[in-house]
Coordinates of C-alpha atoms and ligand atoms in Angstrom, one line a residue:
X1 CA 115.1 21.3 69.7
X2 CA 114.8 21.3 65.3
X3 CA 110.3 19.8 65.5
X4 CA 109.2 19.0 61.9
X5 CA 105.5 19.2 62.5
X6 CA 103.6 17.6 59.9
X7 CA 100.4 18.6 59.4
X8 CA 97.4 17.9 56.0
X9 CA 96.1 21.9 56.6
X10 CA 97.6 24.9 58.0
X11 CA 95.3 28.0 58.6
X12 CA 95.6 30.3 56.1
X13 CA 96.6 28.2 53.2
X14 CA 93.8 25.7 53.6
X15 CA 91.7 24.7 56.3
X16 CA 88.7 22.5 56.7
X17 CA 88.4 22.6 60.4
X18 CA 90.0 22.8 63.7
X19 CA 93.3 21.3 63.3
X20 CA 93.9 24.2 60.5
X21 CA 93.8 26.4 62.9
X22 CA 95.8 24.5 65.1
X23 CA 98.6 24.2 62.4
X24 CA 98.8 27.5 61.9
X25 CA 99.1 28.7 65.7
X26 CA 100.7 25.8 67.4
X27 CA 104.1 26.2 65.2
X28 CA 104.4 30.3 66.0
X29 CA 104.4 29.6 69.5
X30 CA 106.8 26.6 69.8
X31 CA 108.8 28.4 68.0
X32 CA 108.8 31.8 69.9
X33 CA 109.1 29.0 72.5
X34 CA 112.4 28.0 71.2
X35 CA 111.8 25.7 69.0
X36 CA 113.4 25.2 65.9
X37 CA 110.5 24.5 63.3
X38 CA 109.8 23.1 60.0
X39 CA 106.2 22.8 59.2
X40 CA 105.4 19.9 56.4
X41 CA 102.5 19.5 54.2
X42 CA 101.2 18.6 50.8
X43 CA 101.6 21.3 48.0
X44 CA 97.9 22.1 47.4
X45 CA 97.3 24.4 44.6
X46 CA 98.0 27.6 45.3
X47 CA 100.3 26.9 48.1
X48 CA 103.3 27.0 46.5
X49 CA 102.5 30.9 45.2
X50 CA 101.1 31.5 48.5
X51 CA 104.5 30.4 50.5
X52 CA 106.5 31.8 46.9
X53 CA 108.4 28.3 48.0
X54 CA 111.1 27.0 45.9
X55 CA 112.8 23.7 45.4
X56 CA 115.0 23.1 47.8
X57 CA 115.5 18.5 47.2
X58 CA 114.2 15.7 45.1
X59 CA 113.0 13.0 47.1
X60 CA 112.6 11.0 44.3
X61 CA 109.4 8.6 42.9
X62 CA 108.6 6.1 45.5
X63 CA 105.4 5.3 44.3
X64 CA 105.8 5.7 40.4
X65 CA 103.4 8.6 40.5
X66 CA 105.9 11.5 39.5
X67 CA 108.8 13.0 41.2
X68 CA 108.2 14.2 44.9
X69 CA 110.2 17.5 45.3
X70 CA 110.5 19.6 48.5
X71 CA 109.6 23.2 48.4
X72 CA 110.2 25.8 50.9
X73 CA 108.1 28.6 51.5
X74 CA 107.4 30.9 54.1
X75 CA 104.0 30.6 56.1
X76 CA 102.1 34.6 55.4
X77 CA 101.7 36.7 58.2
X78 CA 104.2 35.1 60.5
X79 CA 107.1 33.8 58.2
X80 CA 107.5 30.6 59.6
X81 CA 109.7 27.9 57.2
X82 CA 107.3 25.7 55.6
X83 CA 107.7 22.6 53.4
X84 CA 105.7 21.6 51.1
X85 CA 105.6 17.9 49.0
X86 CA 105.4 18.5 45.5
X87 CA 103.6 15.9 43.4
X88 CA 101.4 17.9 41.4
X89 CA 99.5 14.3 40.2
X90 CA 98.6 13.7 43.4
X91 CA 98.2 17.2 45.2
X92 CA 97.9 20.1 42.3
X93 CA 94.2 20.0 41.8
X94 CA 91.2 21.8 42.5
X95 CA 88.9 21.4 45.4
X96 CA 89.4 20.5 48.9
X97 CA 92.4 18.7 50.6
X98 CA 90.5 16.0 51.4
X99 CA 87.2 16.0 49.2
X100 CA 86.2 17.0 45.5
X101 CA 83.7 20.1 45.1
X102 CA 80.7 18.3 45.4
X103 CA 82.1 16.7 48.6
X104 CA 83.2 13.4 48.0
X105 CA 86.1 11.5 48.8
X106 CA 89.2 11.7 46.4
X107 CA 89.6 8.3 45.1
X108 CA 93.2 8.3 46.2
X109 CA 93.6 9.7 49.6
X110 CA 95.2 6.5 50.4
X111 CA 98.4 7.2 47.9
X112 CA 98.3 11.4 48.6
X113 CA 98.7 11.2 52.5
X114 CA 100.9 7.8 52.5
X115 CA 103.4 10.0 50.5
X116 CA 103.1 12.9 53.1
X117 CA 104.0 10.7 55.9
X118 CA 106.6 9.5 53.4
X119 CA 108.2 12.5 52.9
X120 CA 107.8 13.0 56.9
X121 CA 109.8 9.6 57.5
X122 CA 112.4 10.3 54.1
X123 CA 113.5 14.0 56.1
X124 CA 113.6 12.4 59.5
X125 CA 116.7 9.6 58.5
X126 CA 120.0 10.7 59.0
X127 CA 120.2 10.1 54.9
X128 CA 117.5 12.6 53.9
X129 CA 119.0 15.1 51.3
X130 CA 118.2 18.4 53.4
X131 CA 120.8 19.2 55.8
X132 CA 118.0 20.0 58.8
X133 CA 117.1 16.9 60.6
X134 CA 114.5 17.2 63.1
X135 CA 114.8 15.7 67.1
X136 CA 111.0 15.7 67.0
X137 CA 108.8 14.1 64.3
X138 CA 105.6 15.7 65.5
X139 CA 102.1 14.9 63.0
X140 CA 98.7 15.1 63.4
X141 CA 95.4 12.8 62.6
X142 CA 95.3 9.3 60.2
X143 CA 96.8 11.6 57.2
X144 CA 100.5 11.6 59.1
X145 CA 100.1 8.2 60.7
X146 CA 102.1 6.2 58.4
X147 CA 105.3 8.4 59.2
X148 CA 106.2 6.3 62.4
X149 CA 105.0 2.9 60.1
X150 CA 107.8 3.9 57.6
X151 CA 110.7 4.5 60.1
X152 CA 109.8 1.7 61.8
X153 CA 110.1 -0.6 58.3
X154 CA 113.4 1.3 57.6
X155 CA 114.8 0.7 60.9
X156 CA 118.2 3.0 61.4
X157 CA 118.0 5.9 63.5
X158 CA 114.9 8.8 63.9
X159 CA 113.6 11.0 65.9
X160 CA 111.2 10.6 68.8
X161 CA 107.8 10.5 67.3
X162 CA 104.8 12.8 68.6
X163 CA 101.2 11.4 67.3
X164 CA 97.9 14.2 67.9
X165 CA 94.5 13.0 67.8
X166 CA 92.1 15.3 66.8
X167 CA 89.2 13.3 65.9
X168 CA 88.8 9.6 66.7
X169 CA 86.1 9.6 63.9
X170 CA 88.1 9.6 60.8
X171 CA 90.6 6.6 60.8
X172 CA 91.9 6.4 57.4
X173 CA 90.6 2.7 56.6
X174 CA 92.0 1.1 53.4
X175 CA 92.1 -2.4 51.9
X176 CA 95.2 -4.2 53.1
X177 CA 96.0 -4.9 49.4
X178 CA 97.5 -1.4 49.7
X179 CA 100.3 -2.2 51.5
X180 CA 103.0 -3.1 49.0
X181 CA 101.3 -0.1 46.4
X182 CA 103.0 2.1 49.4
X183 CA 105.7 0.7 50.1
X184 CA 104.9 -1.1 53.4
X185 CA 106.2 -4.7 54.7
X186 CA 103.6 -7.3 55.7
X187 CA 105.2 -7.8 58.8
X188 CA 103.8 -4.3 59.9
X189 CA 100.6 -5.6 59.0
X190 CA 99.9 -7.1 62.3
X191 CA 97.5 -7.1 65.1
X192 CA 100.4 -5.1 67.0
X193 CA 100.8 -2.8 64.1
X194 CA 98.8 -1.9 61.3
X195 CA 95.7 -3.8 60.8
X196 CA 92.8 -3.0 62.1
X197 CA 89.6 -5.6 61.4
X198 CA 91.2 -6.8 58.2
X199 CA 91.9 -3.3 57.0
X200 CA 95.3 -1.1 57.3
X201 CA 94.4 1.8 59.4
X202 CA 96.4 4.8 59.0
X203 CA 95.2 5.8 62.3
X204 CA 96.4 2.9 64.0
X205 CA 99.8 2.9 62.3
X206 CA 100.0 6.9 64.3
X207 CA 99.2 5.2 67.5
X208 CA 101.3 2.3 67.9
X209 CA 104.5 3.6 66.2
X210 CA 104.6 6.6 68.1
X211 CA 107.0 7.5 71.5
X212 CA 104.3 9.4 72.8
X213 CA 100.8 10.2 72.1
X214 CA 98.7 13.4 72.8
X215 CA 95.0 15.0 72.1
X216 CA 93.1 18.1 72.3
X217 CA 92.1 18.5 76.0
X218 CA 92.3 16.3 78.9
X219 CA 88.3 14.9 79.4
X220 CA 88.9 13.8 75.4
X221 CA 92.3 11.6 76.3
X222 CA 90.0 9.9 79.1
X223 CA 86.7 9.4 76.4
X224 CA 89.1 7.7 73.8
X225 CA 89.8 4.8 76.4
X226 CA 86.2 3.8 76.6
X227 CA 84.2 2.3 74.2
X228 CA 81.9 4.8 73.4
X229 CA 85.0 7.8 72.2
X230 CA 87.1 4.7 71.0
X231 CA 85.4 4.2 68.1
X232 CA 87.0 0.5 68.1
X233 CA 90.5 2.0 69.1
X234 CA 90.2 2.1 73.0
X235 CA 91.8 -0.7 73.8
X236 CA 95.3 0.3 72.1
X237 CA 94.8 3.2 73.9
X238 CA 94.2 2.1 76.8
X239 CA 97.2 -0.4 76.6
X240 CA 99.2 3.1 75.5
X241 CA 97.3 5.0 78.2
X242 CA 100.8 5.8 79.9
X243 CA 102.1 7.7 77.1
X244 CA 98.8 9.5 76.1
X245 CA 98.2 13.0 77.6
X246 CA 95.6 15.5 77.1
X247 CA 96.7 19.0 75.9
X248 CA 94.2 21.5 75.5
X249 CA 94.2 23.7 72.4
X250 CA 95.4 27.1 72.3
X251 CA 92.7 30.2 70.6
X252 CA 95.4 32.0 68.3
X253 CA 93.9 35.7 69.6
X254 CA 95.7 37.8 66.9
X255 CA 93.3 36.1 64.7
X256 CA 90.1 36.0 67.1
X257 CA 89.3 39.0 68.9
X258 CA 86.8 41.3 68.5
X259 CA 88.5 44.2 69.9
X260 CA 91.1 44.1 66.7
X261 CA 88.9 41.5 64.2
X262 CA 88.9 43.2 60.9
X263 CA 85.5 41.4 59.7
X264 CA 83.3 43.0 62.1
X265 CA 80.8 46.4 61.4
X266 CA 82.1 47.4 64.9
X267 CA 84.7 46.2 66.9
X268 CA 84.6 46.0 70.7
X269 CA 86.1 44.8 74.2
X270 CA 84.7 43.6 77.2
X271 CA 83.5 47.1 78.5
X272 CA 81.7 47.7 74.7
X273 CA 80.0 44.6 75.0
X274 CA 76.3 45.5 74.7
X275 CA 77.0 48.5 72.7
X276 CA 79.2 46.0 70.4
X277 CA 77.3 42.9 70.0
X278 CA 74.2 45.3 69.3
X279 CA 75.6 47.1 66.3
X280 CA 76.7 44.0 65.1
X281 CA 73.6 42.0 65.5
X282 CA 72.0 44.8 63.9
X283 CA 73.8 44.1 60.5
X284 CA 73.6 40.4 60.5
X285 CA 70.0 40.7 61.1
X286 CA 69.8 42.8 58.5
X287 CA 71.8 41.0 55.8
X288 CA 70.4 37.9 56.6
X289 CA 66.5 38.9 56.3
X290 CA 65.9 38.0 60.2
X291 CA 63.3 41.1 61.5
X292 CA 65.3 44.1 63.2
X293 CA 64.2 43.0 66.4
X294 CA 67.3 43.8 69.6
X295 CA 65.4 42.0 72.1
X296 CA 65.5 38.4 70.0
X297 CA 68.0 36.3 71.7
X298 CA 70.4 35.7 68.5
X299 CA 71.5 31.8 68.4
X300 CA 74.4 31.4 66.3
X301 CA 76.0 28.0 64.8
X302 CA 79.3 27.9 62.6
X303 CA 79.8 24.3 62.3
X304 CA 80.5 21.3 60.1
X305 CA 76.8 19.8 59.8
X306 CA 77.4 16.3 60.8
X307 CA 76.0 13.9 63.7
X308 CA 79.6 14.3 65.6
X309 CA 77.9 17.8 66.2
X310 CA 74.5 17.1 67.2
X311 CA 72.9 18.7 64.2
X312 CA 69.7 16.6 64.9
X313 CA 69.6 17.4 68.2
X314 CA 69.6 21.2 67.6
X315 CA 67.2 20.7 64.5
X316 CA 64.7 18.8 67.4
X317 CA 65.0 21.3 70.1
X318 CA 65.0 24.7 68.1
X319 CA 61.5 24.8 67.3
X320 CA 60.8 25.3 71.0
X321 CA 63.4 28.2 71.3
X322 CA 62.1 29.6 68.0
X323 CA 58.2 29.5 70.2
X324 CA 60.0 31.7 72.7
X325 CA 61.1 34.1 70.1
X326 CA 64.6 33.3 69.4
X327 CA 66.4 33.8 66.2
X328 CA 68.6 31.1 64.8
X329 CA 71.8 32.2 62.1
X330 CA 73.7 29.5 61.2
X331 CA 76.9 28.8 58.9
X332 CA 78.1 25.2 57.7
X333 CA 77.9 22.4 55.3
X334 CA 78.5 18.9 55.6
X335 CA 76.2 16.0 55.2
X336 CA 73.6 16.6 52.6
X337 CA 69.8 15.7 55.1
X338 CA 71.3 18.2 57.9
X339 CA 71.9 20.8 54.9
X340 CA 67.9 20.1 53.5
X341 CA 66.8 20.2 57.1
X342 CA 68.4 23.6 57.9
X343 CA 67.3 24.9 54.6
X344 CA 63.4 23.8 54.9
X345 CA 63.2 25.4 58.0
X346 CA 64.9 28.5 56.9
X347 CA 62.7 28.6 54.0
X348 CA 59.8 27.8 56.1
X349 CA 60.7 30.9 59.2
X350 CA 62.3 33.0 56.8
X351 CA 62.2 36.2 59.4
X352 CA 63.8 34.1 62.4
X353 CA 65.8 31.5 61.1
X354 CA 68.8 32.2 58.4
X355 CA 70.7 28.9 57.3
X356 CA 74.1 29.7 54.7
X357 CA 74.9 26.4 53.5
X358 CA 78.9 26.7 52.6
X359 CA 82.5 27.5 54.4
X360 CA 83.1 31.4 54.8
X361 CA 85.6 32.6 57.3
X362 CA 84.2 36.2 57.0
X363 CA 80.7 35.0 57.9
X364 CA 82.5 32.9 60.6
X365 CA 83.8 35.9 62.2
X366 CA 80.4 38.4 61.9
X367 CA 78.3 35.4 63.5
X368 CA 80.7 35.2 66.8
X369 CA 80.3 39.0 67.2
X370 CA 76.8 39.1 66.2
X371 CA 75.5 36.1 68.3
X372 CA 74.2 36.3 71.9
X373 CA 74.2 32.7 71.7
X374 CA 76.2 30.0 70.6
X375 CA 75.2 26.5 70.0
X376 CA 77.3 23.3 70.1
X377 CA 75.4 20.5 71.3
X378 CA 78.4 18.2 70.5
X379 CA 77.7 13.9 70.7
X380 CA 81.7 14.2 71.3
X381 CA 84.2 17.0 71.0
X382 CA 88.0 16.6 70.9
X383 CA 88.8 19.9 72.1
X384 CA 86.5 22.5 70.2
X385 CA 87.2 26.1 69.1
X386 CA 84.6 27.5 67.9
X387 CA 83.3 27.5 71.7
X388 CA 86.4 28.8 72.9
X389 CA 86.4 32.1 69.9
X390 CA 82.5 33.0 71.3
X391 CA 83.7 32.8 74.6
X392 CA 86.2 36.1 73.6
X393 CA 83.3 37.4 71.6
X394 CA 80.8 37.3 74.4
X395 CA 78.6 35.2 73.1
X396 CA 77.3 32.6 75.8
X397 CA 78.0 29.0 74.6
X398 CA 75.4 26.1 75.2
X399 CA 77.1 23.1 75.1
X400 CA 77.2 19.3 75.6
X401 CA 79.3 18.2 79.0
X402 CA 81.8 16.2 76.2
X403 CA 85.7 16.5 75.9
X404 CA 87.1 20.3 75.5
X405 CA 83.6 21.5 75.7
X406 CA 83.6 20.4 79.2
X407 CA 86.8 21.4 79.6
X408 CA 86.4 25.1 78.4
X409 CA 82.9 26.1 79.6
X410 CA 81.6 26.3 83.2
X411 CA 78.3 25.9 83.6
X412 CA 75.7 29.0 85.1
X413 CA 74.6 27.8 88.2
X414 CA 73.1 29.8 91.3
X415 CA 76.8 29.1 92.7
X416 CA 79.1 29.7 90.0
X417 CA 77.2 32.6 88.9
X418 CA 78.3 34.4 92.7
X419 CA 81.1 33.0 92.3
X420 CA 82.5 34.7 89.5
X421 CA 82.8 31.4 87.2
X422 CA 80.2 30.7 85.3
X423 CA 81.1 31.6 81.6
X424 CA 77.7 29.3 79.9
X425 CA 75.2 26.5 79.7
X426 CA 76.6 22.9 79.6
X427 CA 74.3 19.5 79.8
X428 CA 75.0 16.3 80.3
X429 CA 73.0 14.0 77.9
X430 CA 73.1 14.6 74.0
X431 CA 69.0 14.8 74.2
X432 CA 67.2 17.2 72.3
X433 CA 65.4 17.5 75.9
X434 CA 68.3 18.6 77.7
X435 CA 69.6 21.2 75.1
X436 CA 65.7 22.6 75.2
X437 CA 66.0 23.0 78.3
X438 CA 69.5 24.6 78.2
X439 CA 68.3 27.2 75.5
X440 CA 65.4 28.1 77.6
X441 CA 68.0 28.6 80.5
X442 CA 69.9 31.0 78.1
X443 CA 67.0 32.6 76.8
X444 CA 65.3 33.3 80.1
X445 CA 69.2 34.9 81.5
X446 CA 69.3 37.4 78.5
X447 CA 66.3 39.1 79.6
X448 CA 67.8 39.5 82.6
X449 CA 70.3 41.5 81.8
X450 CA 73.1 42.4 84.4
X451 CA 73.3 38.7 85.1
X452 CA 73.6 38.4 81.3
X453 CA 76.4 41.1 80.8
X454 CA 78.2 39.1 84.2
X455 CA 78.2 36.1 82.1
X456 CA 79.6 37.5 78.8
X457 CA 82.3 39.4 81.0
X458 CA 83.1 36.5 82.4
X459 CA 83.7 34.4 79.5
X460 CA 85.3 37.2 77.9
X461 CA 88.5 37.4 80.3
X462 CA 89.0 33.5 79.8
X463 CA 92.4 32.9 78.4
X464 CA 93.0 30.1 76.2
X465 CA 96.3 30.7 74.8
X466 CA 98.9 28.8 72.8
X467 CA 101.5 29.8 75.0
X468 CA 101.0 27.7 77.6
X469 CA 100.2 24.1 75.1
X470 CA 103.2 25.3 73.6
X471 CA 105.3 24.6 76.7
X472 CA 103.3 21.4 77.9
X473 CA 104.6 20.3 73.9
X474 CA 108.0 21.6 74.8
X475 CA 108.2 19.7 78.1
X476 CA 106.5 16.1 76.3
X477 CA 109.5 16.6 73.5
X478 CA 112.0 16.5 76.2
X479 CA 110.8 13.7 77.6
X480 CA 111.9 11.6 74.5
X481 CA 115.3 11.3 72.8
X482 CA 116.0 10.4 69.3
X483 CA 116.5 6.6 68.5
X484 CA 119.7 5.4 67.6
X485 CA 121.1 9.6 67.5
X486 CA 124.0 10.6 69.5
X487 CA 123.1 14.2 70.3
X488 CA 126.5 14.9 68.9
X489 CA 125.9 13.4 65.7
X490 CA 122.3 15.4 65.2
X491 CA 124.0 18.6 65.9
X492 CA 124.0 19.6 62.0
X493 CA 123.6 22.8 60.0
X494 CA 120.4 24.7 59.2
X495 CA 118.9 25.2 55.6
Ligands
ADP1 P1 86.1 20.9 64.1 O1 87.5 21.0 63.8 O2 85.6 19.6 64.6 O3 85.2 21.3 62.8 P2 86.4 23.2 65.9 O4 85.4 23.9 66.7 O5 87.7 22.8 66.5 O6 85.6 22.0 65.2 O7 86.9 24.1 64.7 C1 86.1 24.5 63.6 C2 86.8 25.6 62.9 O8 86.2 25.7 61.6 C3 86.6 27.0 63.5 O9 87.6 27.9 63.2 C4 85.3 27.5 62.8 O10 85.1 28.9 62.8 C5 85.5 26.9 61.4 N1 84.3 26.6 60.6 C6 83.5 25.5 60.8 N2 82.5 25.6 59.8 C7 82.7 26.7 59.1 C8 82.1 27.3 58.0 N3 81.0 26.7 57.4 N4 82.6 28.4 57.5 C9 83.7 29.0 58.0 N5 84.3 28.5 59.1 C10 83.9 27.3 59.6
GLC2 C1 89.1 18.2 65.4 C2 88.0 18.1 66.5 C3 87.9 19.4 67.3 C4 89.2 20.0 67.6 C5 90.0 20.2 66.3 C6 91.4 20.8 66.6 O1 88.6 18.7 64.2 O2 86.8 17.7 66.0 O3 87.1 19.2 68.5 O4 89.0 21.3 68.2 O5 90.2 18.9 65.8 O6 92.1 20.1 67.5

């Protein structure tokens, strides 16, 4: 089975959120799976020294911006083939993959991930000048969604197409004006294809051109066929709803465990736990300027600052936790009045509240082993992995009943608490109420502390693992064959 999984960040090259870290898992394990995998994304700055790819074909100028070459590399740490589309107009630059430094939109996303899926669709036709042809054209969110639109335009053979949602949020909107700029017929521009309120929607285009569709747990493939997780899309999906499936995510533990983690002051398992957390709350408190203090209850938060994440639900109900003598360390960026907000209050509880406006992995890591908490009041969550990372760091998440979050956490009640299951705090409405009253539930169990230490254990010995979404991938592939490809003919040779 030769997947070409396409993907606009892979984990450790360049990551702005979750699906980097799904990028850079997911491939190891379908291929230890037995899969035989090319990874594909844009050449981002520093990627190409990062991979040490070289040139390996010209797929020429399709959008008179500069030749488009192929480089192959090899992924660090694991050595897995990755290629990488090199336009250095369009992708050699500094800054994010998506945004500029001071966070805004580059002006021509619409031409840089219209030529990844167009590299994505060029290597999929039996014509494309590398001698690999995938079975599976497998990519990921609105920047891969015009690789189906293209091989449906071409017509000719291809493989079967697998389209992930991550995030219903971010659709990849343009003006329909676009469409011959990139290469795309009008007749694709449809109601049935493309166009979405007058505009051409790069997320559409990975919805309706694809053989089957997936996302990041099951509760989120259910949310996305109602209005409210649709966001306008929920009826396609519904239509598709018999080729949409909900695989949860996978925690890449080689990477996330605090028995081996290489960020923290002390490292520890399940049976360390107090002894572990305690150390390393210690230091954070310490660096951070929050007072020494081993009874606080430590609240952590390493998140994107946006309302997708209830950021003004945790800045209404912390003041109440903060009364009961919580501390609150939190690590993110995002949209500018969450990152004042965060900031004021920092400024104005110095000792009990530490905000870090910015994206650090390291601090990432020290927060999940530091925390005794972690917060995630989520208006809607795909999948979620920060959640899924405290749970193997012991630190008890409080979470919105929404997608993976419901998914992943069991709430602590009287009964799931004797019976072994509980592993956090999950409520139902995305009020600042109800998380209130769910920190004063946590807060109130951490004083309590053999109950407490139950409920970290607990959560510790879940198992998230890629693994086992690497075979529910594996068994959705086999479900669809190529179009129009004999399995004869698509036996070929390997670069
Ligand atoms: P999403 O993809 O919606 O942002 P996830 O929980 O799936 O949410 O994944 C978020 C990932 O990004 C996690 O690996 C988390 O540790 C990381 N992350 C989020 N914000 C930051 C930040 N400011 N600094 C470092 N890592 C961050
Ligand atoms: C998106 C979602 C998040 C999910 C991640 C990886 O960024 O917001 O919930 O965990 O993708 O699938």
């Amino acid at each position: 089975m030769r997947v070409l999984f396409v993907s606009p960040e892979v984990f450790p090259l360049v990551k702005t959120g979750g699906l980097g870290d799904v990028a850079g898992a997911l491939p190891v394990a379908l291929q230890a799976a037995g899969a035989d995998l090319r990874l594909l994304m844009p050449a981002y700055g520093g990627t190409r020294a990062a991979t040490n790819a070289k040139p390996v074909a010209a797929l020429g100028d399709p959008f008179g911006l500069g030749e488009t070459v192929v480089l192959q590399g090899r992924l660090p740490g694991n050595g897995l083939k990755v290629w990488l589309v090199d336009n250095p107009a369009l992708f050699d630059r500094p800054g994010g993959p998506y945004q500029d430094s001071d966070g805004l939109d580059w002006a021509d996303n619409d031409l840089r991930f219209a030529l990844l899926a167009w590299a994505a669709a060029r290597l999929s036709q039996p014509s494309s000048p590398l001698a690999w042809k995938p079975d599976i054209l497998h990519g990921h969110d609105w920047q891969c969604g015009l690789a189906g639109a293209y091989l449906q335009a071409w017509g000719g053979p291809r493989p079967g197409i697998v389209f992930t949602i991550h995030n219903m949020a971010f659709q990849g909107l343009f003006p329909s004006s676009l469409m011959p700029r990139i290469g795309l017929p009008w007749s694709l521009y449809t109601m049935a294809g493309c166009e979405f309120w007058d505009q051409l929607s790069y997320l559409k285009a990975g919805l309706v051109y694809a053989d089957r569709l997936t996302t990041v747990s099951p509760s989120y493939a259910g949310e996305i066929q109602l209005p409210a997780g649709g966001f306008g899309l929920e009826g396609v999906l519904a239509e598709r709803a018999a080729i949409l499936s909900g695989i949860l995510n996978g925690a890449d533990y080689r990477i996330w465990d605090p028995a081996t983690d290489g960020e923290l002051s002390r490292r520890y398992g399940a049976e360390e736990v107090a002894a572990g957390k305690a150390a390393n709350k210690a230091v954070i408190q310490a660096e951070l300027g929050l007072s020494a203090d081993p009874e606080a209850t430590l609240l952590v938060v390493v998140s994107r600052l946006s309302d997708q994440k209830g950021m003004d639900l945790l800045l209404a109900a912390i003041p109440a936790a903060l009364a009961q003598g919580a501390q609150l360390a939190l690590l993110g960026s995002g949209e500018r009045p969450y990152e004042q907000a965060l900031l004021a209050l920092a400024e104005a509880r110095p000792t009990q509240v530490a905000v870090r406006i910015g994206y650090s992995e390291p601090l990432a890591h020290r927060l999940q082993a530091a925390g005794d908490v972690l917060v995630m009041p989520s208006r809607f969550e795909p999948c979620g992995l920060t959640q899924i990372y405290a749970l193997r760091y012991g630190t008890v998440p409080v979470v919105r009943r929404t997608g993976g979050l419901a998914d992943t956490v069991v709430d602590a009640t009287y009964d799931s608490m004797l019976q072994g299951t509980a592993t956090g705090f999950v409520f139902d409405q995305p009020t600042a109420a109800q998380l209130q009253w769910s920190l004063e539930r946590a807060i109130g169990l951490y004083r309590r502390r053999p109950q407490w230490l139950q409920l970290q254990r607990q959560g510790m010995a879940q198992s998230f693992t890629w693994e086992k979404a690497a075979e529910a991938y594996l068994d959705l592939y086999r479900e669809i064959r190529p179009v129009g490809i004999s399995v004869k003919s698509s036996r070929r040779a390997q670069v």
